[in-house]
Short mmCIF file of C-alpha atoms in Angstrom, two decimals:
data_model
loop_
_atom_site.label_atom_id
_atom_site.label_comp_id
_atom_site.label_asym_id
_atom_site.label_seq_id
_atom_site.Cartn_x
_atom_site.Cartn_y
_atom_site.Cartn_z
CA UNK V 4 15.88 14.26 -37.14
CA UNK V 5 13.01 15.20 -39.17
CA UNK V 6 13.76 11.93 -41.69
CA UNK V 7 14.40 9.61 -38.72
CA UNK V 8 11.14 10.21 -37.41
CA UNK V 9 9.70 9.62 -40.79
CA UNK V 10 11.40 7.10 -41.78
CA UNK V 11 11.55 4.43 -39.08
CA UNK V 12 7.50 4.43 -38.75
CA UNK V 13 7.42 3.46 -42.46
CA UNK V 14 9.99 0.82 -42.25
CA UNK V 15 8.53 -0.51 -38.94
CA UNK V 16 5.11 -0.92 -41.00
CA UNK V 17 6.18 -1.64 -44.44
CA UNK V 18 9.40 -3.41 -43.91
CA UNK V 19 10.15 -6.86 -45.37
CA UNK V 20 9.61 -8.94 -42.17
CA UNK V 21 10.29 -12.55 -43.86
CA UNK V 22 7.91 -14.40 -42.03
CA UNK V 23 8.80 -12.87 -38.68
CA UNK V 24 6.57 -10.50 -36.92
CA UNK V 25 8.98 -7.62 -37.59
CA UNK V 26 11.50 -5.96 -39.92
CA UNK V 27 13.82 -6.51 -37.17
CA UNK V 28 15.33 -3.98 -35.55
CA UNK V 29 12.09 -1.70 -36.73
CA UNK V 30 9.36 -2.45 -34.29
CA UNK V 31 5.77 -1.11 -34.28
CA UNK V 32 5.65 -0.81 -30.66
CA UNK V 33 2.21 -3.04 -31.10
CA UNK V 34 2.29 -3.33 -27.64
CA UNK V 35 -1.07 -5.24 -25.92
CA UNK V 36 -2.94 -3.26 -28.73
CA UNK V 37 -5.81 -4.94 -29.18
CA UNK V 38 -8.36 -5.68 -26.09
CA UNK V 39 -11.53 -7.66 -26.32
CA UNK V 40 -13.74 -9.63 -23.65
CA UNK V 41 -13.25 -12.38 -26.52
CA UNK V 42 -9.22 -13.34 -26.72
CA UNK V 43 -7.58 -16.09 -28.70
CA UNK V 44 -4.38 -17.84 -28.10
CA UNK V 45 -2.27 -20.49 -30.17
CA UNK V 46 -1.60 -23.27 -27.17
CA UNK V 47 0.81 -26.54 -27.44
CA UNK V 48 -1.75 -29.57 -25.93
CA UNK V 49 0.50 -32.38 -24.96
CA UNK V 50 -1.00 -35.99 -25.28
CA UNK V 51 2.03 -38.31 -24.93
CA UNK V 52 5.69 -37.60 -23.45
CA UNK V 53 8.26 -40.52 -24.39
CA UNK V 54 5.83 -42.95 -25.49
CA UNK V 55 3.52 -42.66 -22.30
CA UNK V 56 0.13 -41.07 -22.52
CA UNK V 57 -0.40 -38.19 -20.24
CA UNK V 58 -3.54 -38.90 -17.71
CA UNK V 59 -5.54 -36.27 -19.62
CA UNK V 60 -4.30 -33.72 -22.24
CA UNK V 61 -2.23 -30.76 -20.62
CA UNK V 62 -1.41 -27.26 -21.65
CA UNK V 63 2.13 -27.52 -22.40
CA UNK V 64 2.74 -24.12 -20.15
CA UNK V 65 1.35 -26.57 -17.68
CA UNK V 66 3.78 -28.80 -17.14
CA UNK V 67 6.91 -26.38 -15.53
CA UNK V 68 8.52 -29.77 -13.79
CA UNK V 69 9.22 -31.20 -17.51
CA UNK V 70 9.98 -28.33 -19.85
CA UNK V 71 12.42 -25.66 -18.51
CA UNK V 72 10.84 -23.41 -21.15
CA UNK V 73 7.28 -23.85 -19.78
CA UNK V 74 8.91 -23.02 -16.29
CA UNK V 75 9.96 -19.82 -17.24
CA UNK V 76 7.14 -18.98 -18.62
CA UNK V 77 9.03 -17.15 -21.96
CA UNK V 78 6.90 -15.05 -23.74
CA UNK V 79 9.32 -15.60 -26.35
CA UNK V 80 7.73 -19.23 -26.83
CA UNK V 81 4.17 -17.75 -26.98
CA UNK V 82 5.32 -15.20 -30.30
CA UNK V 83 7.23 -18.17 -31.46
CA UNK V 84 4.04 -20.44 -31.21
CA UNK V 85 2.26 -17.15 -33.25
CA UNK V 86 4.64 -17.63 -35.91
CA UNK V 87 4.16 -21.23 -35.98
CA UNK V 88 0.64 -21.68 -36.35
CA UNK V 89 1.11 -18.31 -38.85
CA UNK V 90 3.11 -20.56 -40.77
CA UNK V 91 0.66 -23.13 -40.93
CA UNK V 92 -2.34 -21.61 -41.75
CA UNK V 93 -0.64 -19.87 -44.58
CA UNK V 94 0.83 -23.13 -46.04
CA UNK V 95 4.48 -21.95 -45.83
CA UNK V 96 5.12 -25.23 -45.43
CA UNK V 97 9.06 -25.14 -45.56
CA UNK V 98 9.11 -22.14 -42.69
CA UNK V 99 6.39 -24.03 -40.83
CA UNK V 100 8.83 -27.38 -41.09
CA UNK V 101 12.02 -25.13 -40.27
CA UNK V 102 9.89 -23.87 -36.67
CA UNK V 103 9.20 -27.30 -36.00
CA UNK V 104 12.40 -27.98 -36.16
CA UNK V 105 13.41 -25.30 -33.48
CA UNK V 106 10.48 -26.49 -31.56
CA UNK V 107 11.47 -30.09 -31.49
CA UNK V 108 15.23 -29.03 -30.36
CA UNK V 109 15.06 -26.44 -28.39
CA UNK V 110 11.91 -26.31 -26.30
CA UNK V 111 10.72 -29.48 -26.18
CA UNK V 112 14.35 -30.86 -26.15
CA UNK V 113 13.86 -32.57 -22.81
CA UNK V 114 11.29 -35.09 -24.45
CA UNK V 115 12.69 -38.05 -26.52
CA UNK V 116 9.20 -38.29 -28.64
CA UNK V 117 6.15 -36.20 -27.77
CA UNK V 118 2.38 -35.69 -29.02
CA UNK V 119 0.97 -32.89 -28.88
CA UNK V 120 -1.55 -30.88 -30.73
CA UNK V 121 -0.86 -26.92 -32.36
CA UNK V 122 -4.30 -25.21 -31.13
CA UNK V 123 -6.04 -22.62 -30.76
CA UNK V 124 -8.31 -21.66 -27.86
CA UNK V 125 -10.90 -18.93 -27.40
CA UNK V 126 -11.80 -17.51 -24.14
CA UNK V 127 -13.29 -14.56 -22.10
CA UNK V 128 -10.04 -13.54 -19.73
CA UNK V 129 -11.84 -12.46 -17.33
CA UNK V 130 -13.38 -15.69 -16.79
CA UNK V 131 -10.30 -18.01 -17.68
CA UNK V 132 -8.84 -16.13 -15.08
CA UNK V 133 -11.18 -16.72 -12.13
CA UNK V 134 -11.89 -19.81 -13.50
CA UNK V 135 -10.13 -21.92 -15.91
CA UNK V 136 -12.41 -22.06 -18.70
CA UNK V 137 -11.76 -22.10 -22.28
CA UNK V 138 -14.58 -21.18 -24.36
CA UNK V 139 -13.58 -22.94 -27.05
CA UNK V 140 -10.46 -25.26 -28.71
CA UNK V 141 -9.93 -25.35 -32.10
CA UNK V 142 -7.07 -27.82 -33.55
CA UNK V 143 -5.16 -26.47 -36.21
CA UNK V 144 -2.87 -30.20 -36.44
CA UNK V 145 -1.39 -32.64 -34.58
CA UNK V 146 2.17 -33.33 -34.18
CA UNK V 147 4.21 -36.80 -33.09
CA UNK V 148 8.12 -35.88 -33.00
CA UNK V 149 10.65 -39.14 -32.64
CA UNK V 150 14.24 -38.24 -32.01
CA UNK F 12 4.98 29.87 -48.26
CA UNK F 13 6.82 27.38 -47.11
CA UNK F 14 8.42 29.06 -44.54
CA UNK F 15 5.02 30.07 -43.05
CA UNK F 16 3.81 26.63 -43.22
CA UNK F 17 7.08 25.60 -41.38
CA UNK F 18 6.28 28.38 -38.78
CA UNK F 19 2.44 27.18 -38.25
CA UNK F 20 4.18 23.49 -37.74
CA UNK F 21 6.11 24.67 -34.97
CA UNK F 22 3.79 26.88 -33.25
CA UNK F 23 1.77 23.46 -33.04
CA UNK F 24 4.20 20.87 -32.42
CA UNK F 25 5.84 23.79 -29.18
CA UNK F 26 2.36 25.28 -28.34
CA UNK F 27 3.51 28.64 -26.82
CA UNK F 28 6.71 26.22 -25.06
CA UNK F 29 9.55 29.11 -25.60
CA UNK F 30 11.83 27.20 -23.39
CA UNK F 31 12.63 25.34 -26.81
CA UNK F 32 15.83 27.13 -27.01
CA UNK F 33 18.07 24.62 -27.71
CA UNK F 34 20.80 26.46 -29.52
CA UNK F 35 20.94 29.53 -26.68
CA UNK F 36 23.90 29.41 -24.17
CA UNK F 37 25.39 26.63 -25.78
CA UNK F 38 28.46 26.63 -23.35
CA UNK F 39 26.55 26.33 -20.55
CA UNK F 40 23.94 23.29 -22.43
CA UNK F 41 27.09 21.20 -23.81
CA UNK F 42 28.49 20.16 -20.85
CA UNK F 43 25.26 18.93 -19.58
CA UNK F 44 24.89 17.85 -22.90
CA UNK F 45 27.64 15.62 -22.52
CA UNK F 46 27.21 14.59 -18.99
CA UNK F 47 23.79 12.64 -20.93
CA UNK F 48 26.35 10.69 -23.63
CA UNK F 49 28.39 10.06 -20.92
CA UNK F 50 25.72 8.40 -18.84
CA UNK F 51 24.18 6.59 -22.05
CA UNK F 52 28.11 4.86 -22.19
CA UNK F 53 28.30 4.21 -18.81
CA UNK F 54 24.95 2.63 -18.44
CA UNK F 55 25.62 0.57 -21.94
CA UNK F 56 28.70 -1.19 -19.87
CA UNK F 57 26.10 -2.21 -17.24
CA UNK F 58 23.89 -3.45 -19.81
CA UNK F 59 26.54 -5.06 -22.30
CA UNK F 60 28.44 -6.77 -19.26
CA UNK F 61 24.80 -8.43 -18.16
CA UNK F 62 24.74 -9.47 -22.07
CA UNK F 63 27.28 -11.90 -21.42
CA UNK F 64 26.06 -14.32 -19.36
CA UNK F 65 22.66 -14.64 -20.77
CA UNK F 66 24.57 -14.42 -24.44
CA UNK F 67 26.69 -17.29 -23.36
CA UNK F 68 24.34 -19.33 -21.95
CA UNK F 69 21.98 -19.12 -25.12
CA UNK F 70 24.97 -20.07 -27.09
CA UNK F 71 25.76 -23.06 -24.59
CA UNK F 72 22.44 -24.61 -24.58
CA UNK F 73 21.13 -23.71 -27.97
CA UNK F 74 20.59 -26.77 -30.75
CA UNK F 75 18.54 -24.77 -33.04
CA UNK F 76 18.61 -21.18 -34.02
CA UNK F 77 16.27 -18.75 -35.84
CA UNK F 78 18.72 -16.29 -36.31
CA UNK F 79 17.05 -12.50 -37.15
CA UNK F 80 19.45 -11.48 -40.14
CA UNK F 81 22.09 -9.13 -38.03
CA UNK F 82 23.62 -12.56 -37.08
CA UNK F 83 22.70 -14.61 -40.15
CA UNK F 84 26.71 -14.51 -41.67
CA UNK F 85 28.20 -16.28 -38.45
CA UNK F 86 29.59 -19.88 -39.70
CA UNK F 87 27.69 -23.01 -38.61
CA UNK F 88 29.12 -24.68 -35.73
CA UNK F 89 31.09 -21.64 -34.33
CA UNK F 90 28.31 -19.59 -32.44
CA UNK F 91 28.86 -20.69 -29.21
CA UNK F 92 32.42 -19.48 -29.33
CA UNK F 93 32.02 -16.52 -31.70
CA UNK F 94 28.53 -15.29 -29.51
CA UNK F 95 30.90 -15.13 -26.41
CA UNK F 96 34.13 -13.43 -27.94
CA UNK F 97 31.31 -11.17 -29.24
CA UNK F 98 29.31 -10.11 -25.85
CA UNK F 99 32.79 -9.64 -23.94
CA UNK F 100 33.84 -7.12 -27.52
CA UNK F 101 30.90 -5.51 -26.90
CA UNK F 102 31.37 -5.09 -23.49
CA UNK F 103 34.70 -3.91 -23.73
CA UNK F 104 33.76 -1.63 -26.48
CA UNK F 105 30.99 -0.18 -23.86
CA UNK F 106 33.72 1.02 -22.07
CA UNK F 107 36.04 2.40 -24.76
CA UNK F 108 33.29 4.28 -25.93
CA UNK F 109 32.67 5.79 -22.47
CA UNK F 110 36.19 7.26 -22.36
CA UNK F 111 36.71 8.00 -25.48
CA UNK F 112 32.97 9.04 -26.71
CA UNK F 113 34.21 11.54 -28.48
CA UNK F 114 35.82 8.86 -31.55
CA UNK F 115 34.05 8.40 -34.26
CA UNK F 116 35.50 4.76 -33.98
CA UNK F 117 34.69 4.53 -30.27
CA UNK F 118 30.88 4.74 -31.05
CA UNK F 119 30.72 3.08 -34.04
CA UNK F 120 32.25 0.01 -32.71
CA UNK F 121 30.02 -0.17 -29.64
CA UNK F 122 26.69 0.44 -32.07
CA UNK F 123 27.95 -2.64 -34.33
CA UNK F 124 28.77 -4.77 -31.51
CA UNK F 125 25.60 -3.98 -29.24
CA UNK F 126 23.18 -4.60 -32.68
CA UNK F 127 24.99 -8.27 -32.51
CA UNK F 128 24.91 -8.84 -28.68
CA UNK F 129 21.34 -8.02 -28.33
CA UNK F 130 20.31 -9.61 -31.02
CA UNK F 131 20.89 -12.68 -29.56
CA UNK F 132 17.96 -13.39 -27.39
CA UNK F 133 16.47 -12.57 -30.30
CA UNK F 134 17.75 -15.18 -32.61
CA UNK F 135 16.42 -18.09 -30.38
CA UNK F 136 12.39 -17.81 -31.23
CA UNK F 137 10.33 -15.12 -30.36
CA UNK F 138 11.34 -11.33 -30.75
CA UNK F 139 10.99 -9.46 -27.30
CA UNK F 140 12.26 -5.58 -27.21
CA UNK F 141 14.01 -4.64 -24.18
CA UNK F 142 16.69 -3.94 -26.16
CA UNK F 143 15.41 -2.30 -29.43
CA UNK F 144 15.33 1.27 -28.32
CA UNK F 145 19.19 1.20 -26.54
CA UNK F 146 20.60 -0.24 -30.27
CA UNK F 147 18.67 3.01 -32.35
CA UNK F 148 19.93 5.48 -29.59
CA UNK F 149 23.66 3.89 -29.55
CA UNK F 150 23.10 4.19 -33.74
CA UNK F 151 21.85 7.83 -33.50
CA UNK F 152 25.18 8.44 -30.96
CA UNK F 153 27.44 7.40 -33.77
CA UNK F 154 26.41 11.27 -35.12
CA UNK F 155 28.01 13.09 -32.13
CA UNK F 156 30.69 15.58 -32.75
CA UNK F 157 34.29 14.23 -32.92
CA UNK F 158 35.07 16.53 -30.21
CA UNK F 159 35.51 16.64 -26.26
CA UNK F 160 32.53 19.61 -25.31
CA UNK F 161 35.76 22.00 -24.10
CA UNK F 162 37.11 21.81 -27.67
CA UNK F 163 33.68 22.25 -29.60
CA UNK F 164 32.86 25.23 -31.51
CA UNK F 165 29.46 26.95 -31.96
CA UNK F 166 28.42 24.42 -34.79
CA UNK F 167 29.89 21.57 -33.10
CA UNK F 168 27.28 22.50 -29.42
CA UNK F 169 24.50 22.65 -32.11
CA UNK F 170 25.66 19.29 -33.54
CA UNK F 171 25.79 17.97 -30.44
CA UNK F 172 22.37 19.52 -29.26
CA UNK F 173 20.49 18.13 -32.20
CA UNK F 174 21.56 14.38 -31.67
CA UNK F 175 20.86 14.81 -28.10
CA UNK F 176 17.03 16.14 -29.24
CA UNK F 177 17.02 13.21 -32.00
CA UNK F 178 17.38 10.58 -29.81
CA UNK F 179 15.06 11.83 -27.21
CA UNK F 180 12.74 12.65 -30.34
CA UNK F 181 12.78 8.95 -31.38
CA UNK F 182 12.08 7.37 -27.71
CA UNK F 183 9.28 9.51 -27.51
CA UNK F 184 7.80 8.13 -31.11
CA UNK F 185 8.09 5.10 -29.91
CA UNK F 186 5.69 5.70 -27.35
CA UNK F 187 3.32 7.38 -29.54
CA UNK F 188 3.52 4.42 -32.03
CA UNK F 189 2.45 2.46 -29.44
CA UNK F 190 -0.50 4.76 -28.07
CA UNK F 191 -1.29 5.11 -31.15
CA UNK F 192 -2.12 1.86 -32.28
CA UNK F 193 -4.14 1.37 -28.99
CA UNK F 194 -6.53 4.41 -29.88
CA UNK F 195 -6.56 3.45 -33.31
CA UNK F 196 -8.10 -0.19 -31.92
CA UNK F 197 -10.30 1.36 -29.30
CA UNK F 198 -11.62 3.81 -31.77
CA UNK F 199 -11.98 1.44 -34.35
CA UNK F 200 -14.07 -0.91 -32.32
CA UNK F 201 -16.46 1.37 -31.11
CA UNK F 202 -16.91 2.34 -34.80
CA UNK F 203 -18.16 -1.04 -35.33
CA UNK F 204 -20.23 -1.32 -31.91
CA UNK F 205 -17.40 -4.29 -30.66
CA UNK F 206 -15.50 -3.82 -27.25
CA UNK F 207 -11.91 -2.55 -27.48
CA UNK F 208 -9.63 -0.09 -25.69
CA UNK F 209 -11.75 2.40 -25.04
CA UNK F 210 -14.19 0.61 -23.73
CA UNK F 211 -15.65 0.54 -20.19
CA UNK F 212 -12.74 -1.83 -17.80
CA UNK F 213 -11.09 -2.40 -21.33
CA UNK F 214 -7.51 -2.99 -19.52
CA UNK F 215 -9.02 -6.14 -17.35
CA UNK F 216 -9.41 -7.96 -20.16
CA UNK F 217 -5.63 -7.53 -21.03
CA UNK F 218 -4.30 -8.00 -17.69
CA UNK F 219 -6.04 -11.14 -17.28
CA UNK F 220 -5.34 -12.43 -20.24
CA UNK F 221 -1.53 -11.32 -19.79
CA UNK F 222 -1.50 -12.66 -16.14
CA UNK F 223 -2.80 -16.36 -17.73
CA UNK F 224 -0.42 -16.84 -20.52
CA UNK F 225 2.34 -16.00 -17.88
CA UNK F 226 0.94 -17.99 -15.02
CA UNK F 227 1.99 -14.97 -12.91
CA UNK F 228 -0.62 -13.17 -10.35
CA UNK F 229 0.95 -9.81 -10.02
CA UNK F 230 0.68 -7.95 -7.03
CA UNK F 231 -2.22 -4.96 -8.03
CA UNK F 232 -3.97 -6.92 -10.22
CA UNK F 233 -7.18 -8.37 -8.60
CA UNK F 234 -7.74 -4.47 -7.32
CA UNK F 235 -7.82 -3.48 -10.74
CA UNK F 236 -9.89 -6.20 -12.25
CA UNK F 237 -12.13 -6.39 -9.12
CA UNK F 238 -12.34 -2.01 -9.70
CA UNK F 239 -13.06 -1.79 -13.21
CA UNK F 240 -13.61 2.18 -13.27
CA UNK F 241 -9.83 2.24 -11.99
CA UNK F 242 -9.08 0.20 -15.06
CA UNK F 243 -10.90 2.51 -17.38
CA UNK F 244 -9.13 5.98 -16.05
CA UNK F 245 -5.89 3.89 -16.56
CA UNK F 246 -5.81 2.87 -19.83
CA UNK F 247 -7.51 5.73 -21.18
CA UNK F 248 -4.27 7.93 -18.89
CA UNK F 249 -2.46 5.58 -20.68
CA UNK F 250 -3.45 6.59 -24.24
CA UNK F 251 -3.17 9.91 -23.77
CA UNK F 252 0.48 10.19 -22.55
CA UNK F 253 1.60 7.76 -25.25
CA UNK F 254 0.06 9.07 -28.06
CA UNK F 255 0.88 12.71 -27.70
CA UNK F 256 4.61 11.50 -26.29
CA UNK F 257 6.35 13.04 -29.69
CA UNK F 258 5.14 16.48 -29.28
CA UNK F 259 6.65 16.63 -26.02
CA UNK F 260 9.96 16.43 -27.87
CA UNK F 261 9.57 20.01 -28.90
CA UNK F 262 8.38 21.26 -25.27
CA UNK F 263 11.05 20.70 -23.16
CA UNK F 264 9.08 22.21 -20.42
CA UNK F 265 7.58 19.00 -20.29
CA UNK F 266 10.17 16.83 -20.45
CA UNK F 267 10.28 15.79 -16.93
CA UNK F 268 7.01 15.24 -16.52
CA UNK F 269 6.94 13.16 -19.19
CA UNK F 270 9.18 10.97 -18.24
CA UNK F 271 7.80 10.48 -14.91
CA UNK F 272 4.65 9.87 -16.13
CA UNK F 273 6.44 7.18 -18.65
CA UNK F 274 8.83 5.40 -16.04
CA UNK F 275 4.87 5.45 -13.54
CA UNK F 276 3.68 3.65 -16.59
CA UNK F 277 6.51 1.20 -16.64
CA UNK F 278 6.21 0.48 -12.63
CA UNK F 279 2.79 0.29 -13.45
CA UNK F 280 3.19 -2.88 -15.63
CA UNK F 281 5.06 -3.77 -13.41
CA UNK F 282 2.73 -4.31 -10.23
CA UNK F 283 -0.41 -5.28 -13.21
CA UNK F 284 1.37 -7.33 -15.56
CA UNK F 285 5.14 -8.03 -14.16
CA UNK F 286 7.04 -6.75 -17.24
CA UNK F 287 9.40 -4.45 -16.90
CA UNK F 288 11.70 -2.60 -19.50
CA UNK F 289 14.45 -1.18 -17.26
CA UNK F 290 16.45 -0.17 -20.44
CA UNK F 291 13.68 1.96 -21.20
CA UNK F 292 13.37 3.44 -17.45
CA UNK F 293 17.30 4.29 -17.97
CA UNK F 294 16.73 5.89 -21.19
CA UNK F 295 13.88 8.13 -19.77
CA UNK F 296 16.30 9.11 -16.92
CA UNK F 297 19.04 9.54 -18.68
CA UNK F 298 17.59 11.30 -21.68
CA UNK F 299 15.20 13.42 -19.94
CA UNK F 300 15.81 13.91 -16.07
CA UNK F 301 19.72 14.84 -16.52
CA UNK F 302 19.63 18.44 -15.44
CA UNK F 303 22.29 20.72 -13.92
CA UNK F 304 19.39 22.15 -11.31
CA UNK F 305 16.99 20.22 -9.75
CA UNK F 306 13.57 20.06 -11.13
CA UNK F 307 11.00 22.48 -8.53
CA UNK F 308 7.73 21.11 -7.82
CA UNK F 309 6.12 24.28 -8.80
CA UNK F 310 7.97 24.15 -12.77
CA UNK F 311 6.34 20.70 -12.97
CA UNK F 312 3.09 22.15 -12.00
CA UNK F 313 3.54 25.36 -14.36
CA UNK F 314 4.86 23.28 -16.97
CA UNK F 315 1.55 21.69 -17.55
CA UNK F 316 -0.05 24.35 -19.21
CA UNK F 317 1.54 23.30 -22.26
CA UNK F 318 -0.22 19.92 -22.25
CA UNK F 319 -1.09 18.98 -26.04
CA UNK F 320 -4.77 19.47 -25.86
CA UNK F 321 -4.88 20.91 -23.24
CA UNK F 322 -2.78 24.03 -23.79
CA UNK F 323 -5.48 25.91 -25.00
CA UNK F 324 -7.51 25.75 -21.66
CA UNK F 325 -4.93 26.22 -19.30
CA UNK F 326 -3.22 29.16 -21.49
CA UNK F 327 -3.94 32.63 -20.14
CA UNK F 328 -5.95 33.87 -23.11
CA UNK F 329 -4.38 37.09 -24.52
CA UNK F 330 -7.72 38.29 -26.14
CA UNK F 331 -9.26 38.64 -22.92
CA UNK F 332 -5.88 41.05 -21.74
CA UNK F 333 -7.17 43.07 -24.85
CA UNK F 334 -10.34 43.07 -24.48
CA UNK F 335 -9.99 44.35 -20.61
CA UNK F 336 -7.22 46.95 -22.25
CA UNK F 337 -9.79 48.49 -24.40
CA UNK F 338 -12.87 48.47 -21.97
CA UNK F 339 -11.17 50.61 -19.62
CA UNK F 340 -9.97 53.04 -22.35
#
C-alpha cells in the first residue's frame, strides 16, 4: 500500500508523457490549479469556411450550428488545442503536423476548406464574463486546410 | 530505531484515531468487506454497459485517432469493429467478475478490458478523467483473496482488509494531489506578491473563466462571483479537505465525513462549474459509506476531533487531567 502511494505520485510527475499532458493512466490530479485575475487561453479564430469569408472573424466555440464539436462544448478540444499550440511553440513540428491532422478530420470535419488562425488570448475572467472582452490576442499561425 | 520512527509515523498519520483496527473481528469486517467488492462489480456493469454506446459511437464517427498507448497495438482499419467487440467484453466481463469476484481470472479480465474501454474517449484528443480512478481501483482489486469471505482464513480477512484500505488509500491521494497543487499555487503566488488561490475571491476567477470556455452559466454561479467572501471560504474549505484527504485513510473515524464533504465538493462543481465525476461520487459511496450500521449524527460530530490540524485543539488534553490529579493531592 505503502509503495502504491509512493509510487504513483512519482510516475504521475516524472512519467514519460510523449507529448501528451500525462503519463497516461498516471494523472496529477492538476485540477483548475492555477487561478489568476490574468488567464490565457489557446482559441481556434475562423476567417473562411468553404471558400466564403466569415462576416467578421469568430471564435470557433462560437459557431455551435456548424461544428458539432463546438456544440458540445468538449473540453476535450480545449486540452487538445493545449497540445497543439504546445506543439508549435516547441517546434515539434512532426507532432504539431500529426494534431493538425486530427484537427482537420475530426473536428473540423464538417468544413471542406477552412481558415482559421491558432491563438492565443489574454483576459481578466471576470470581465470576459460580464462582458466579452479579450484583453489581448496574440497569433501564434495561421492555418488554410483544403480537403 | 526504526521501529520507533515507524511508531511516531503512525501516531501522526491516526492522531489518537484507535478505531484504526482493521485486523480486529475480522469475521464480522469481511463480510462487509465484501459487500464493498461486490458493489465496486456491480457498479462497474453500470458503468462498462454505458461504455458501449459512447465507445461505439467514437469508433463509428472517428477519421483520425490519437490513440494514448493502452490501445496503440489495435490494427489499422479494424477499430470500429474491434472497439465494439471490446466495450460489450468488458461489459460482460463486469458481470463475470461480480459473480465470481473471488477468481483471480474474473478480476483480471475485467481490469484489462476496462483499461481498454475507457481509454477510448481518451484516444480521440484531449485526456479527461472520469474514468482514471475506477481503472487503478479495478487494478488494485485484481489483489483480493482467491476466496469467497465464508471460506477465508485469518490471513486471507487481513488480505482482504488491506486491499480494501489500499484502494480507499489511493482515492484519497488523489484528492490530496490535487489540493495540493492548489496550495502549492496559492502559496507560491503570494510568495511573489501575484494573485493566486489563496487570494481574496480567488475561485471567481476560475469559475468564470471555466463558465466561458464552456459557454455554460451554471446555476450558483453569479451568487458566488457577485459574493466574493463566499468564494474565498470555499476554495480555501476546499484546500483543506483535499490536501489533508490521505491522512484520513488511517482515521477511519473520519471516513464518512470525508466522503460527504468530498461528494458536497463534487455537487458543488456541479451547481459552479457543471462538471460532474459521478464515478468518483460512486467510489466515495461505495468505498467509504458501506457500513453494516448506520452512521449517528452524533459519531460524525465526535469524529471530528480527529481533524488533521485540528486534533490538537479539539483533543481533551491529558496534561491538564494530571495536573488537576496532583493539585488536589
Amino acid at each position: 500500500m505503502i509503495m502504491l502511494l509512493i509510487t504513483y505520485p512519482v510516475l504521475a510527475h516524472f512519467g514519460p508523457k510523449e507529448g501528451r499532458a500525462e503519463f497516461y493512466p498516471f494523472f496529477d490530479w492538476s485540477l483548475f490549479t492555477y487561478a489568476s485575475n490574468i488567464r490565457k487561453d489557446v482559441v481556434l479564430i475562423v476567417r473562411e469556411i468553404d471558400e466564403k469569408p466569415l462576416a467578421e472573424p469568430t471564435y470557433f466555440f462560437d459557431m455551435p450550428t456548424k461544428f458539432s464539436t463546438a456544440k458540445k462544448r468538449d473540453s476535450a478540444f480545449g486540452k487538445f488545442l493545449d497540445d497543439y499550440a504546445f506543439a508549435h511553440l516547441g517546434g515539434q513540428t512532426e507532432r504539431e503536423m500529426y494534431l493538425e491532422n486530427i484537427l482537420a478530420n475530426r473536428y473540423l470535419s464538417e468544413a471542406s476548406s477552412i481558415k482559421f488562425d491558432l491563438a492565443v488570448i489574454t483576459y481578466d475572467p471576470i470581465q470576459r464574463y460580464k462582458t466579452g472582452d479579450v484583453l489581448k490576442t496574440t497569433t501564434l499561425k495561421s492555418v488554410e486546410i483544403s480537403k | 530505531m526504526i521501529g520507533s520512527i515507524v511508531r511516531w509515523v503512525h501516531r501522526v498519520l491516526n492522531g489518537q484515531d484507535q478505531s484504526s483496527t482493521p485486523f480486529l473481528k475480522l469475521s464480522r469486517s469481511a463480510v462487509g468487506l465484501d459487500a464493498i467488492v461486490m458493489a465496486f462489480y456491480a457498479a462497474s456493469v453500470y458503468l462498462a454497459v454505458n461504455l458501449i454506446p459512447q465507445v461505439t459511437g467514437l469508433a463509428e464517427t472517428a477519421n483520425e485517432w490519437n490513440f494514448v498507448w493502452v490501445l496503440k497495438w489495435l490494427p489499422k482499419g479494424s477499430e470500429p469493429f474491434l472497439l465494439e467487440i471490446i466495450a460489450i467484453a468488458c461489459a460482460v466481463s463486469a458481470v463475470i467478475a461480480l459473480v465470481a469476484r473471488h477468481m483471480l481470472w474474473a478480476r483480471l479480465a475485467f481490469f484489462v478490458l476496462f483499461l481498454f474501454s475507457a481509454s477510448v474517449p481518451n484516444s480521440v484528443g484531449g485526456i479527461n478523467h472520469p474514468y482514471h480512478a475506477w481503472i487503478f481501483v479495478s487494478f488494485i482489486f485484481v489483489f483480493l483473496p482467491n476466496k469467497t469471505s465464508d471460506t477465508m482464513d485469518r490471513a486471507e480477512k487481513m488480505a482482504l482488509a488491506t486491499v480494501i484500505r489500499t484502494a480507499q488509500s489511493l482515492i484519497l491521494l488523489f484528492y490530496s494531489m490535487a489540493g495540493m497543487e492548489k496550495l502549492y499555487q496559492g502559496v507560491t503566488a503570494l510568495a511573489e506578491g501575484g494573485s493566486g488561490n489563496l487570494s481574496w475571491g480567488a475561485l471567481t476567477w476560475t469559475l468564470t473563466d471555466r463558465a466561458m470556455q464552456t459557454g455554460t452559466t451554471p446555476i450558483l454561479i453569479d451568487l458566488v462571483v457577485n459574493n466574493t467572501w463566499a468564494a474565498t471560504i470555499m476554495m480555501w474549505g476546499v484546500i483543506y479537505v483535499q490536501v489533508v484527504a490521505v491522512v484520513i485513510a488511517f482515521r477511519p473515524s473520519l471516513h464518512a465525513v470525508w466522503a460527504m464533504a468530498l461528494i458536497t465538493f463534487h455537487l458543488g462543481t456541479w451547481a459552479l462549474m457543471e462538471i460532474i465525476f459521478t464515478q468518483h461520487i460512486l467510489l466515495l459511496c461505495i468505498l467509504f459509506l458501506m457500513r453494516p450500521e448506520p452512521t449517528s449524527l452524533r459519531s460524525l460530530f465526535t469524529s471530528l476531533r480527529f481533524l488533521p490540524g485540528l486534533a490538537f485543539f479539539l483533543s481533551k488534553p491529558r496534561s491538564l487531567s494530571a495536573i488537576g490529579d496532583t493539585a488536589g493531592a
